[in-house]
């Protein structure tokens, strides 16, 4: 009987130590991105949704003069309706633009600064808005980067001459019905 009491005591001490050790965990998820990176959200949608929004996000370690993010969407039964920079980290730069080619299923996102730079940090780059048609049902539409003639995934440093190739994480739209 003595061993059961001793084991119970050790178990309680272990649980108390674990509880105290983990109590300072804020539970806010992963920390800030410490890399030059572009990533696209993964969303779930249906063909009944009026508009499907997919956010494109980025992180940069140094001030940038320009960013280009060419994207390709695989699959069928969708239309890329529009691109919005409202509320994004690049909304106030000189030249944010999104060029949509529905036939080629591509969108080229570009932001170029004029007198100030795109400051280091992470945030929203742009939001893509899609319409899904019946043909898109039960598909996973992959949103990946590509090279469009001379355009490719690129950060231009604050000198305007140096090129930085950021990491890229593809996104997707999982179409349920």
PDB file of N, CA, C and O in Angstrom, residues 4 9 28 34 50-51 65 81 85-86 89 95 99 102 108 115 120 139-141 146 151 159 164 168 177:
ATOM      1  N   UNK A   4       1.595   2.523  -3.594  1.00  0.00           N
ATOM      2  CA  UNK A   4       0.494   3.194  -4.277  1.00  0.00           C
ATOM      3  C   UNK A   4       0.419   4.655  -3.831  1.00  0.00           C
ATOM      4  O   UNK A   4       0.255   5.561  -4.646  1.00  0.00           O
ATOM      5  N   UNK A   9       1.585  10.283  -5.111  1.00  0.00           N
ATOM      6  CA  UNK A   9       2.252  11.534  -4.767  1.00  0.00           C
ATOM      7  C   UNK A   9       3.162  11.992  -5.914  1.00  0.00           C
ATOM      8  O   UNK A   9       3.154  13.162  -6.300  1.00  0.00           O
ATOM      9  N   UNK A  28      -1.270  31.699 -28.609  1.00  0.00           N
ATOM     10  CA  UNK A  28      -1.641  32.545 -29.737  1.00  0.00           C
ATOM     11  C   UNK A  28      -1.203  31.969 -31.073  1.00  0.00           C
ATOM     12  O   UNK A  28      -1.321  32.635 -32.084  1.00  0.00           O
ATOM     13  N   UNK A  34      10.037  34.623 -39.695  1.00  0.00           N
ATOM     14  CA  UNK A  34      11.375  35.212 -39.722  1.00  0.00           C
ATOM     15  C   UNK A  34      12.078  34.816 -41.017  1.00  0.00           C
ATOM     16  O   UNK A  34      13.181  34.294 -41.017  1.00  0.00           O
ATOM     17  N   UNK A  50     -21.493  33.259 -52.643  1.00  0.00           N
ATOM     18  CA  UNK A  50     -21.502  34.347 -53.620  1.00  0.00           C
ATOM     19  C   UNK A  50     -20.096  34.712 -54.080  1.00  0.00           C
ATOM     20  O   UNK A  50     -19.828  34.829 -55.261  1.00  0.00           O
ATOM     21  N   UNK A  51     -19.227  34.962 -53.133  1.00  0.00           N
ATOM     22  CA  UNK A  51     -17.836  35.276 -53.447  1.00  0.00           C
ATOM     23  C   UNK A  51     -16.955  34.477 -52.505  1.00  0.00           C
ATOM     24  O   UNK A  51     -17.237  34.382 -51.316  1.00  0.00           O
ATOM     25  N   UNK A  65      11.569  47.729 -52.455  1.00  0.00           N
ATOM     26  CA  UNK A  65      11.117  48.688 -53.453  1.00  0.00           C
ATOM     27  C   UNK A  65       9.908  48.142 -54.217  1.00  0.00           C
ATOM     28  O   UNK A  65       9.011  48.890 -54.592  1.00  0.00           O
ATOM     29  N   UNK A  81     -12.675  36.868 -60.080  1.00  0.00           N
ATOM     30  CA  UNK A  81     -13.459  38.084 -60.299  1.00  0.00           C
ATOM     31  C   UNK A  81     -12.652  39.355 -60.135  1.00  0.00           C
ATOM     32  O   UNK A  81     -12.738  40.270 -60.938  1.00  0.00           O
ATOM     33  N   UNK A  85      -6.611  45.269 -52.712  1.00  0.00           N
ATOM     34  CA  UNK A  85      -5.487  45.583 -51.829  1.00  0.00           C
ATOM     35  C   UNK A  85      -5.958  46.335 -50.587  1.00  0.00           C
ATOM     36  O   UNK A  85      -5.138  46.768 -49.781  1.00  0.00           O
ATOM     37  N   UNK A  86      -7.268  46.495 -50.418  1.00  0.00           N
ATOM     38  CA  UNK A  86      -7.826  47.227 -49.279  1.00  0.00           C
ATOM     39  C   UNK A  86      -7.428  46.529 -47.978  1.00  0.00           C
ATOM     40  O   UNK A  86      -7.592  45.320 -47.832  1.00  0.00           O
ATOM     41  N   UNK A  89      -0.949  45.427 -46.430  1.00  0.00           N
ATOM     42  CA  UNK A  89       0.294  46.103 -46.058  1.00  0.00           C
ATOM     43  C   UNK A  89       0.832  46.967 -47.199  1.00  0.00           C
ATOM     44  O   UNK A  89       1.619  47.876 -46.966  1.00  0.00           O
ATOM     45  N   UNK A  95       2.032  51.893 -56.491  1.00  0.00           N
ATOM     46  CA  UNK A  95       1.468  51.169 -57.621  1.00  0.00           C
ATOM     47  C   UNK A  95       1.126  49.723 -57.263  1.00  0.00           C
ATOM     48  O   UNK A  95       1.840  48.816 -57.634  1.00  0.00           O
ATOM     49  N   UNK A  99      -3.327  41.833 -62.237  1.00  0.00           N
ATOM     50  CA  UNK A  99      -3.705  41.613 -63.633  1.00  0.00           C
ATOM     51  C   UNK A  99      -4.241  40.186 -63.752  1.00  0.00           C
ATOM     52  O   UNK A  99      -3.506  39.224 -63.560  1.00  0.00           O
ATOM     53  N   UNK A 102      -8.289  35.259 -67.042  1.00  0.00           N
ATOM     54  CA  UNK A 102      -9.154  34.106 -66.766  1.00  0.00           C
ATOM     55  C   UNK A 102      -8.914  32.961 -67.742  1.00  0.00           C
ATOM     56  O   UNK A 102      -9.051  31.792 -67.378  1.00  0.00           O
ATOM     57  N   UNK A 108      -1.449  38.203 -61.819  1.00  0.00           N
ATOM     58  CA  UNK A 108      -0.121  38.736 -61.518  1.00  0.00           C
ATOM     59  C   UNK A 108      -0.298  39.894 -60.546  1.00  0.00           C
ATOM     60  O   UNK A 108      -0.899  40.913 -60.889  1.00  0.00           O
ATOM     61  N   UNK A 115       8.355  56.852 -53.088  1.00  0.00           N
ATOM     62  CA  UNK A 115       9.328  57.537 -52.224  1.00  0.00           C
ATOM     63  C   UNK A 115       9.593  56.781 -50.924  1.00  0.00           C
ATOM     64  O   UNK A 115      10.659  56.884 -50.359  1.00  0.00           O
ATOM     65  N   UNK A 120       9.747  46.292 -43.435  1.00  0.00           N
ATOM     66  CA  UNK A 120       9.843  44.897 -42.981  1.00  0.00           C
ATOM     67  C   UNK A 120       8.657  44.527 -42.093  1.00  0.00           C
ATOM     68  O   UNK A 120       8.074  45.370 -41.419  1.00  0.00           O
ATOM     69  N   UNK A 139     -13.670  19.571 -56.212  1.00  0.00           N
ATOM     70  CA  UNK A 139     -12.299  19.783 -56.666  1.00  0.00           C
ATOM     71  C   UNK A 139     -11.497  20.496 -55.588  1.00  0.00           C
ATOM     72  O   UNK A 139     -12.062  21.139 -54.715  1.00  0.00           O
ATOM     73  N   UNK A 140     -10.203  20.374 -55.688  1.00  0.00           N
ATOM     74  CA  UNK A 140      -9.305  21.203 -54.894  1.00  0.00           C
ATOM     75  C   UNK A 140      -8.558  22.069 -55.903  1.00  0.00           C
ATOM     76  O   UNK A 140      -7.791  21.561 -56.725  1.00  0.00           O
ATOM     77  N   UNK A 141      -8.846  23.368 -55.862  1.00  0.00           N
ATOM     78  CA  UNK A 141      -8.189  24.314 -56.765  1.00  0.00           C
ATOM     79  C   UNK A 141      -6.903  24.772 -56.101  1.00  0.00           C
ATOM     80  O   UNK A 141      -6.937  25.435 -55.061  1.00  0.00           O
ATOM     81  N   UNK A 146       4.145  30.755 -60.449  1.00  0.00           N
ATOM     82  CA  UNK A 146       4.647  30.329 -61.744  1.00  0.00           C
ATOM     83  C   UNK A 146       5.453  31.461 -62.354  1.00  0.00           C
ATOM     84  O   UNK A 146       5.529  32.551 -61.795  1.00  0.00           O
ATOM     85  N   UNK A 151       8.148  37.443 -65.953  1.00  0.00           N
ATOM     86  CA  UNK A 151       7.663  37.765 -64.606  1.00  0.00           C
ATOM     87  C   UNK A 151       7.726  36.514 -63.734  1.00  0.00           C
ATOM     88  O   UNK A 151       7.303  35.440 -64.159  1.00  0.00           O
ATOM     89  N   UNK A 159      17.316  49.249 -52.911  1.00  0.00           N
ATOM     90  CA  UNK A 159      18.145  49.928 -53.903  1.00  0.00           C
ATOM     91  C   UNK A 159      17.487  49.913 -55.276  1.00  0.00           C
ATOM     92  O   UNK A 159      17.850  50.688 -56.152  1.00  0.00           O
ATOM     93  N   UNK A 164      15.515  39.401 -54.510  1.00  0.00           N
ATOM     94  CA  UNK A 164      15.409  38.414 -53.449  1.00  0.00           C
ATOM     95  C   UNK A 164      14.298  37.449 -53.862  1.00  0.00           C
ATOM     96  O   UNK A 164      13.201  37.881 -54.226  1.00  0.00           O
ATOM     97  N   UNK A 168       7.901  30.214 -50.923  1.00  0.00           N
ATOM     98  CA  UNK A 168       6.500  30.261 -51.331  1.00  0.00           C
ATOM     99  C   UNK A 168       5.763  29.046 -50.789  1.00  0.00           C
ATOM    100  O   UNK A 168       6.267  27.930 -50.885  1.00  0.00           O
ATOM    101  N   UNK A 177     -19.316  21.355 -52.440  1.00  0.00           N
ATOM    102  CA  UNK A 177     -20.461  21.056 -53.317  1.00  0.00           C
ATOM    103  C   UNK A 177     -20.894  22.294 -54.032  1.00  0.00           C
ATOM    104  O   UNK A 177     -20.466  23.369 -53.785  1.00  0.00           O
TER     105      UNK A 177
END
